[in-house]
Tab-separated table of C-alpha atoms in Angstrom:
chain	number	residue	atom	x	y	z
I	1	MET	CA	0.500	8.526	14.644
I	2	SER	CA	3.773	10.285	14.132
I	3	THR	CA	7.178	8.815	14.714
I	4	ARG	CA	10.714	9.802	13.965
I	5	GLY	CA	13.190	7.555	12.294
I	6	GLY	CA	15.005	6.540	9.181
I	7	GLU	CA	14.140	3.653	6.916
I	8	ALA	CA	11.819	0.709	6.777
I	9	PRO	CA	13.024	-2.317	8.711
I	10	GLU	CA	15.001	-5.062	7.111
I	11	GLN	CA	13.068	-8.308	7.146
I	12	GLY	CA	15.706	-10.768	6.073
I	13	GLU	CA	19.277	-11.800	6.742
I	14	SER	CA	20.671	-9.276	4.295
I	15	GLY	CA	19.559	-5.667	4.061
I	16	GLU	CA	20.756	-5.531	0.451
I	17	ASP	CA	18.441	-8.416	-0.448
I	18	ARG	CA	15.491	-6.391	0.801
I	19	GLU	CA	16.299	-3.240	-1.185
I	20	LEU	CA	14.091	-2.435	-4.162
I	21	PRO	CA	16.495	-2.239	-7.114
I	22	TRP	CA	14.037	-0.420	-9.389
I	23	LEU	CA	14.189	2.594	-7.048
I	24	ALA	CA	17.871	3.315	-7.711
I	25	ALA	CA	17.280	5.327	-10.894
I	26	PRO	CA	14.355	7.454	-9.626
I	27	LEU	CA	16.230	8.083	-6.367
I	28	ARG	CA	19.283	9.415	-8.163
I	29	ARG	CA	17.203	11.403	-10.651
I	30	ASN	CA	15.116	13.089	-7.981
I	31	LEU	CA	18.043	13.816	-5.687
I	32	GLU	CA	19.540	15.661	-8.630
I	33	THR	CA	16.467	17.524	-9.861
I	34	GLN	CA	13.851	17.952	-7.127
I	35	GLN	CA	14.230	21.158	-5.157
I	36	ALA	CA	10.587	21.789	-4.224
I	37	HIS	CA	9.560	22.003	-0.590
I	38	ALA	CA	6.804	19.405	-1.172
I	39	LEU	CA	6.829	16.283	-3.339
I	40	LEU	CA	3.996	13.858	-4.030
I	41	ILE	CA	5.210	10.341	-4.881
I	42	HIS	CA	2.371	8.355	-6.376
I	43	GLY	CA	1.635	5.256	-8.405
I	44	PRO	CA	0.223	1.779	-7.806
I	45	GLY	CA	0.455	0.452	-4.276
I	46	GLY	CA	3.159	-2.065	-3.515
I	47	VAL	CA	5.901	-0.641	-5.735
I	48	GLY	CA	7.906	1.323	-3.156
I	49	GLN	CA	6.574	4.872	-2.756
I	50	PHE	CA	7.274	4.776	0.986
I	51	GLU	CA	10.758	3.381	0.490
I	52	LEU	CA	11.584	6.007	-2.150
I	53	ALA	CA	10.386	8.778	0.164
I	54	LEU	CA	12.563	7.493	2.991
I	55	ALA	CA	15.551	7.140	0.679
I	56	LEU	CA	15.112	10.723	-0.547
I	57	ALA	CA	14.887	11.953	3.028
I	58	LYS	CA	17.981	9.985	3.918
I	59	GLY	CA	19.835	11.433	0.929
I	60	TRP	CA	18.856	15.008	1.729
I	61	LEU	CA	19.950	14.647	5.334
I	62	CYS	CA	23.134	12.669	4.603
I	63	GLU	CA	26.281	14.408	5.872
I	64	ALA	CA	28.793	12.910	3.435
I	65	ASN	CA	30.248	16.192	2.186
I	66	ASP	CA	32.868	14.361	0.111
I	67	ARG	CA	30.304	13.121	-2.394
I	68	PRO	CA	27.674	14.854	-4.555
I	69	LEU	CA	24.034	14.738	-3.536
I	70	VAL	CA	23.160	12.270	-6.303
I	71	ASP	CA	25.553	9.739	-4.735
I	72	ARG	CA	23.942	9.945	-1.320
I	73	PRO	CA	22.956	8.538	1.097
I	74	CYS	CA	26.336	7.145	2.032
I	75	GLY	CA	25.065	4.809	4.739
I	76	ARG	CA	28.088	5.510	6.925
I	77	CYS	CA	27.873	9.072	8.239
I	78	ALA	CA	26.362	10.011	11.592
I	79	SER	CA	23.110	11.061	9.927
I	80	CYS	CA	22.718	7.763	8.082
I	81	LYS	CA	23.425	5.861	11.296
I	82	LEU	CA	20.734	7.867	13.051
I	83	HIS	CA	18.400	6.852	10.230
I	84	ALA	CA	19.274	3.213	10.752
I	85	ALA	CA	18.477	3.576	14.438
I	86	ARG	CA	15.244	5.437	13.622
I	87	SER	CA	16.298	8.262	15.860
I	88	HIS	CA	17.173	11.051	13.433
I	89	PRO	CA	16.073	14.310	15.080
I	90	ASP	CA	15.292	15.998	11.754
I	91	LEU	CA	13.012	13.345	10.251
I	92	LEU	CA	9.363	12.814	11.141
I	93	VAL	CA	7.212	10.059	9.621
I	94	LEU	CA	3.415	10.178	9.735
I	95	VAL	CA	1.661	6.831	9.290
I	96	PRO	CA	-1.743	5.677	10.559
I	97	GLU	CA	-1.686	3.796	13.842
I	98	ALA	CA	-3.110	0.720	12.114
I	99	LEU	CA	-0.072	0.558	9.801
I	100	ARG	CA	2.576	1.055	12.457
I	101	GLU	CA	3.464	-2.572	12.949
I	102	SER	CA	3.231	-3.692	9.314
I	103	LEU	CA	5.474	-0.812	8.208
I	104	GLY	CA	7.955	-1.474	10.984
I	105	TRP	CA	7.236	1.772	12.812
I	106	ASP	CA	5.904	0.241	16.001
I	107	THR	CA	8.259	2.318	18.093
I	108	GLY	CA	5.951	3.239	20.935
I	109	ALA	CA	3.870	6.326	21.610
I	110	ALA	CA	4.799	9.426	19.668
I	111	GLU	CA	3.802	13.028	19.206
I	112	GLY	CA	0.160	13.475	18.334
I	113	ASP	CA	-1.041	10.096	19.632
I	114	GLU	CA	-4.378	10.686	21.242
I	115	ALA	CA	-4.256	7.696	23.558
I	116	GLY	CA	-1.906	8.324	26.428
I	117	GLU	CA	-1.272	6.759	29.777
I	118	GLY	CA	-4.398	5.839	31.626
I	119	SER	CA	-6.607	6.147	28.561
I	120	THR	CA	-8.880	3.356	27.531
I	121	LYS	CA	-7.631	1.178	24.735
I	122	ARG	CA	-9.199	1.785	21.358
I	123	LYS	CA	-8.867	0.242	17.949
I	124	PRO	CA	-5.844	1.669	16.091
I	125	SER	CA	-6.957	4.321	13.646
I	126	LYS	CA	-6.602	3.778	9.908
I	127	GLU	CA	-6.512	7.537	9.443
I	128	ILE	CA	-3.799	10.108	9.955
I	129	ARG	CA	-5.471	12.326	12.518
I	130	VAL	CA	-5.261	16.053	12.940
I	131	GLU	CA	-3.345	15.757	16.244
I	132	ALA	CA	-0.521	13.980	14.421
I	133	VAL	CA	-0.518	16.556	11.629
I	134	ARG	CA	-0.361	19.405	14.133
I	135	ALA	CA	2.593	17.710	15.808
I	136	ALA	CA	4.295	17.459	12.399
I	137	ILE	CA	3.652	21.159	11.745
I	138	ALA	CA	5.194	22.059	15.090
I	139	PHE	CA	8.159	19.795	14.278
I	140	ALA	CA	8.654	21.481	10.898
I	141	THR	CA	8.793	24.959	12.413
I	142	THR	CA	11.647	24.209	14.802
I	143	THR	CA	15.309	24.629	13.942
I	144	SER	CA	17.124	21.726	12.322
I	145	ALA	CA	19.151	19.835	14.915
I	146	ARG	CA	21.935	18.812	12.515
I	147	GLY	CA	21.804	21.733	10.097
I	148	ARG	CA	20.583	19.848	7.005
I	149	GLY	CA	16.973	20.915	7.165
I	150	LYS	CA	13.985	18.909	8.303
I	151	VAL	CA	11.913	16.320	6.461
I	152	VAL	CA	8.355	15.121	7.065
I	153	VAL	CA	7.175	11.916	5.313
I	154	VAL	CA	3.418	11.277	5.111
I	155	HIS	CA	2.281	7.767	4.141
I	156	PRO	CA	-0.290	7.083	2.797
I	157	ALA	CA	-1.192	10.728	2.333
I	158	GLU	CA	-4.786	9.915	1.367
I	159	ARG	CA	-5.313	8.593	4.898
I	160	MET	CA	-5.341	12.132	6.298
I	161	ASN	CA	-8.875	12.796	7.411
I	162	GLU	CA	-10.610	15.974	6.267
I	163	VAL	CA	-9.579	18.073	9.242
I	164	ALA	CA	-5.995	16.803	9.106
I	165	ALA	CA	-5.745	17.470	5.371
I	166	SER	CA	-6.993	21.036	5.842
I	167	ALA	CA	-4.415	21.664	8.567
I	168	PHE	CA	-1.667	20.196	6.392
I	169	LEU	CA	-2.711	22.358	3.447
I	170	LYS	CA	-2.062	25.513	5.452
I	171	THR	CA	1.515	24.370	6.006
I	172	LEU	CA	2.018	23.687	2.298
I	173	GLU	CA	0.642	27.145	1.478
I	174	GLU	CA	3.052	28.788	3.914
I	175	PRO	CA	6.018	26.412	4.230
I	176	ALA	CA	8.040	26.751	7.380
I	177	GLY	CA	11.760	27.465	7.272
I	178	ASP	CA	13.884	24.723	5.759
I	179	ALA	CA	11.346	21.911	6.114
I	180	ARG	CA	10.541	19.633	3.172
I	181	PHE	CA	7.533	17.371	2.825
I	182	LEU	CA	7.260	14.011	1.095
I	183	LEU	CA	3.767	12.642	0.517
I	184	CYS	CA	3.244	9.054	-0.658
I	185	SER	CA	-0.007	7.949	-2.245
I	186	ALA	CA	-1.521	5.107	-4.238
I	187	ALA	CA	-4.706	7.163	-4.652
I	188	PRO	CA	-3.676	10.768	-5.382
I	189	ASP	CA	-7.170	11.640	-6.625
I	190	SER	CA	-8.348	11.144	-3.045
I	191	LEU	CA	-6.185	14.053	-1.907
I	192	LEU	CA	-7.454	17.615	-1.832
I	193	PRO	CA	-6.794	19.177	-5.260
I	194	THR	CA	-5.173	22.101	-3.468
I	195	ILE	CA	-2.692	19.727	-1.806
I	196	ARG	CA	-1.833	18.105	-5.139
I	197	SER	CA	-1.365	21.493	-6.794
I	198	ARG	CA	1.184	22.560	-4.179
I	199	CYS	CA	3.389	19.501	-4.660
I	200	GLN	CA	5.766	18.565	-7.420
I	201	GLN	CA	4.745	15.095	-8.511
I	202	ILE	CA	6.859	11.983	-8.915
I	203	VAL	CA	5.140	9.118	-10.707
I	204	LEU	CA	6.422	5.697	-9.675
I	205	PRO	CA	5.134	3.017	-12.075
I	206	VAL	CA	5.200	-0.742	-11.623
I	207	PRO	CA	8.760	-2.006	-12.066
I	208	PRO	CA	9.912	-4.068	-15.053
I	209	THR	CA	8.616	-7.613	-14.740
I	210	ARG	CA	12.078	-9.126	-14.921
I	211	ASP	CA	13.380	-6.968	-12.064
I	212	ALA	CA	10.326	-7.627	-9.913
I	213	GLU	CA	10.428	-11.399	-10.443
I	214	ALA	CA	14.151	-11.526	-9.683
I	215	TRP	CA	13.619	-9.571	-6.470
I	216	LEU	CA	10.774	-11.847	-5.399
I	217	ALA	CA	12.912	-14.903	-6.082
I	218	ARG	CA	15.621	-13.475	-3.807
I	219	GLN	CA	12.995	-13.194	-1.073
I	220	GLY	CA	12.344	-16.920	-1.396
I	221	VAL	CA	9.007	-16.569	-3.220
I	222	GLY	CA	8.162	-19.676	-5.232
I	223	GLN	CA	6.645	-19.167	-8.702
I	224	PRO	CA	7.236	-15.406	-8.529
I	225	ALA	CA	5.715	-14.854	-11.975
I	226	VAL	CA	2.383	-16.255	-10.778
I	227	LEU	CA	2.231	-14.153	-7.619
I	228	LEU	CA	3.439	-11.038	-9.429
I	229	ALA	CA	0.567	-11.399	-11.892
I	230	ALA	CA	-1.775	-12.058	-8.964
I	231	SER	CA	-0.771	-8.710	-7.478
I	232	GLY	CA	-1.165	-6.762	-10.707
I	233	GLY	CA	2.590	-6.382	-11.151
I	234	GLN	CA	3.117	-4.936	-7.667
I	235	PRO	CA	6.007	-6.875	-6.119
I	236	GLN	CA	5.480	-5.834	-2.501
I	237	GLU	CA	1.872	-7.032	-2.749
I	238	ALA	CA	3.121	-10.314	-4.185
I	239	LEU	CA	5.494	-10.683	-1.258
I	240	GLU	CA	2.592	-10.147	1.140
I	241	LEU	CA	0.643	-12.920	-0.602
I	242	SER	CA	3.582	-15.252	-0.106
I	243	ALA	CA	3.936	-14.197	3.536
I	244	ARG	CA	0.296	-15.193	4.100
I	245	GLY	CA	1.146	-18.695	2.910
I	246	ILE	CA	-0.368	-18.315	-0.555
I	247	ASP	CA	1.833	-20.034	-3.115
I	248	GLY	CA	1.541	-20.119	-6.869
I	249	ALA	CA	-0.297	-23.433	-6.961
I	250	ALA	CA	-2.918	-22.267	-4.467
I	251	TRP	CA	-3.499	-19.071	-6.435
I	252	LEU	CA	-3.841	-20.881	-9.757
I	253	ALA	CA	-6.341	-23.326	-8.256
I	254	LEU	CA	-8.501	-20.584	-6.754
I	255	PRO	CA	-10.869	-19.860	-9.705
I	256	ARG	CA	-11.884	-23.489	-10.127
I	257	ARG	CA	-12.301	-24.035	-6.397
I	258	VAL	CA	-14.543	-20.984	-6.180
I	259	ALA	CA	-16.491	-22.196	-9.224
I	260	ALA	CA	-17.040	-25.440	-7.330
I	261	GLY	CA	-18.288	-23.513	-4.285
I	262	ASP	CA	-15.285	-24.549	-2.178
I	263	ALA	CA	-15.069	-21.805	0.453
I	264	THR	CA	-12.256	-23.650	2.234
I	265	ALA	CA	-9.964	-22.276	-0.495
I	266	LEU	CA	-10.085	-18.969	1.373
I	267	GLN	CA	-10.150	-20.350	4.899
I	268	GLY	CA	-8.039	-18.287	7.276
I	269	TRP	CA	-7.802	-15.307	4.918
I	270	PRO	CA	-8.626	-11.843	6.287
I	271	LEU	CA	-11.899	-10.680	4.795
I	272	PRO	CA	-10.335	-7.791	2.787
I	273	ALA	CA	-7.807	-10.190	1.201
I	274	ALA	CA	-10.511	-12.748	0.405
I	275	VAL	CA	-12.756	-10.122	-1.175
I	276	ASP	CA	-9.818	-8.807	-3.209
I	277	ALA	CA	-9.057	-12.298	-4.553
I	278	LEU	CA	-12.714	-12.889	-5.449
I	279	GLN	CA	-12.871	-9.516	-7.194
I	280	LYS	CA	-9.867	-10.525	-9.290
I	281	ILE	CA	-11.554	-13.787	-10.297
I	282	CYS	CA	-14.699	-11.863	-11.208
I	283	HIS	CA	-12.731	-9.223	-13.143
I	284	ASP	CA	-10.716	-11.728	-15.151
I	285	THR	CA	-13.707	-13.918	-15.933
I	286	ALA	CA	-15.736	-10.922	-17.095
I	287	SER	CA	-12.799	-9.770	-19.211
I	288	LEU	CA	-12.567	-13.183	-20.845
I	289	VAL	CA	-16.323	-13.306	-21.496
I	290	CYS	CA	-16.077	-9.894	-23.188
I	291	GLY	CA	-13.151	-10.965	-25.348
I	292	ALA	CA	-10.432	-9.156	-23.392
I	293	SER	CA	-7.317	-10.627	-21.803
I	294	PRO	CA	-7.311	-11.582	-18.112
I	295	ARG	CA	-4.884	-9.789	-15.820
I	296	TYR	CA	-4.478	-11.811	-12.630
I	297	PHE	CA	-4.930	-15.441	-13.732
I	298	PRO	CA	-3.885	-17.455	-16.795
I	299	ARG	CA	-6.655	-17.756	-19.360
I	300	GLU	CA	-6.839	-21.535	-19.036
I	301	ARG	CA	-7.664	-21.292	-15.321
I	302	LEU	CA	-10.863	-19.317	-15.900
I	303	HIS	CA	-14.414	-20.068	-17.023
I	304	GLY	CA	-14.829	-18.120	-20.229
I	305	ASP	CA	-18.472	-19.020	-20.820
I	306	ALA	CA	-20.024	-17.536	-17.671
I	307	ASP	CA	-23.001	-15.198	-17.823
I	308	ILE	CA	-21.972	-11.547	-17.845
I	309	GLY	CA	-25.124	-10.426	-16.048
I	310	ALA	CA	-24.482	-12.813	-13.180
I	311	LEU	CA	-20.861	-11.687	-13.010
I	312	LEU	CA	-21.923	-8.048	-12.775
I	313	GLY	CA	-24.272	-8.896	-9.928
I	314	TRP	CA	-21.493	-10.711	-8.079
I	315	SER	CA	-19.156	-7.784	-8.738
I	316	ARG	CA	-21.609	-5.325	-7.201
I	317	GLU	CA	-21.945	-7.428	-4.060
I	318	LEU	CA	-18.168	-7.804	-3.758
I	319	ALA	CA	-17.761	-4.035	-4.115
I	320	ARG	CA	-20.363	-3.443	-1.424
I	321	VAL	CA	-18.632	-5.773	1.009
I	322	ALA	CA	-15.237	-4.244	0.193
I	323	GLU	CA	-16.566	-0.877	1.368
I	324	GLU	CA	-17.831	-2.384	4.620
I	325	VAL	CA	-14.972	-4.652	5.683
I	326	ASP	CA	-14.739	-2.857	9.026
I	327	HIS	CA	-18.267	-3.905	9.920
I	328	PRO	CA	-18.658	-6.816	12.341
I	329	TRP	CA	-19.047	-9.519	9.729
I	330	GLY	CA	-18.779	-13.170	10.620
I	331	VAL	CA	-15.735	-13.663	8.385
I	332	ASP	CA	-16.211	-17.348	7.616
I	333	LEU	CA	-19.909	-16.897	6.925
I	334	ALA	CA	-19.249	-13.836	4.769
I	335	ILE	CA	-16.660	-15.675	2.678
I	336	GLU	CA	-18.936	-18.700	2.332
I	337	SER	CA	-21.764	-16.481	1.090
I	338	LEU	CA	-19.538	-14.668	-1.414
I	339	VAL	CA	-18.095	-17.929	-2.714
I	340	GLY	CA	-21.631	-19.285	-3.065
I	341	GLN	CA	-22.538	-16.302	-5.205
I	342	GLY	CA	-19.351	-16.825	-7.187
I	343	ARG	CA	-20.262	-20.442	-7.851
I	344	GLU	CA	-23.576	-19.306	-9.347
I	345	ALA	CA	-22.020	-16.437	-11.297
I	346	LEU	CA	-19.350	-18.679	-12.817
I	347	LYS	CA	-21.832	-21.223	-14.165
I	348	THR	CA	-22.641	-21.257	-17.851
I	349	PRO	CA	-25.901	-19.485	-18.745
I	350	ARG	CA	-27.548	-22.850	-19.455
I	351	SER	CA	-26.521	-24.545	-16.229
I	352	ARG	CA	-26.847	-21.618	-13.834
I	353	GLY	CA	-29.756	-22.163	-11.474
I	354	ARG	CA	-32.137	-19.530	-10.233
I	355	HIS	CA	-31.698	-20.488	-6.590
I	356	GLY	CA	-28.430	-18.592	-6.226
I	357	GLU	CA	-29.770	-15.207	-7.276
I	358	GLY	CA	-30.416	-12.511	-4.750
I	359	LEU	CA	-27.975	-13.767	-2.104
I	360	SER	CA	-26.638	-11.106	0.240
I	361	LEU	CA	-24.487	-10.834	3.320
I	362	ASN	CA	-27.102	-9.297	5.593
I	363	SER	CA	-27.100	-12.529	7.593
I	364	ALA	CA	-23.322	-12.497	7.963
I	365	ARG	CA	-23.141	-9.581	10.343
């Protein structure tokens, strides 16, 4: 879908508490140096690519003529207020329909939405469809309403389907007027090489651990160091874990509960989140078995004497399910089966029974 607006919604009492402090330096640097008509902001998910793109757009469109560009956005001018109201006429944001609500862009039907009045309801698309891209192209070719140019933000850019990406490429090859494009991606290799080559790239790494933990603590996250490690250093992902009711103690207990075959440890989790957690247990255990350091769990919480062959088999099944999470699985049965395989994989080579081998989720559909 496509929708116009300004910045991501504030989710707490104080907007300042929700800001991502590690974005201040890259925002100022790129306001000062980036003049290209298309930028690709990429890095790990959950570190603020979308927020940086919106802040850059807000800075470019800010109307505070009494301050240099690097000190914008001011937050007080008419343009910034239009951003806050998500009604800026010169900003268009493209996000998949399925991400509208979670990103705070559930603002009703917008240009390019295929489902209109009287149409049958369908499952929100996880892709950015060609209709939305064509609407964005039409938007970019019109005259700026407030005279500061026009900005199109695409997030996540890798969600453009093949037809949409091809249509978007034509616009990047022949940019229209004073329009600028900001693409956000956690998987830039999934984009067409020709799209990547036509964008100046901004790499946004994971923030310093101290900054991320302090920010999480201000959001009320208990044991922020544990959940930050659980998310691979990605603070927004850690905040999502906390929002799902997963605290540090529950995360630390997860490997041993899975090793005991306790599927209730993941009860109520969406299947993608459960599979992701199991993959992290599998990854860290395999790392420990191979003499490497774990990434998501403390060493003492893992079983370092598991069989690597069994772990690889479990990993393959987890990867297969991760690619098919949209299939009509019975979620509880799927999780129970995966945890059962994990219990077998996490046993020592001497104690691991043969009865757990060859399990699959074919019965969980």
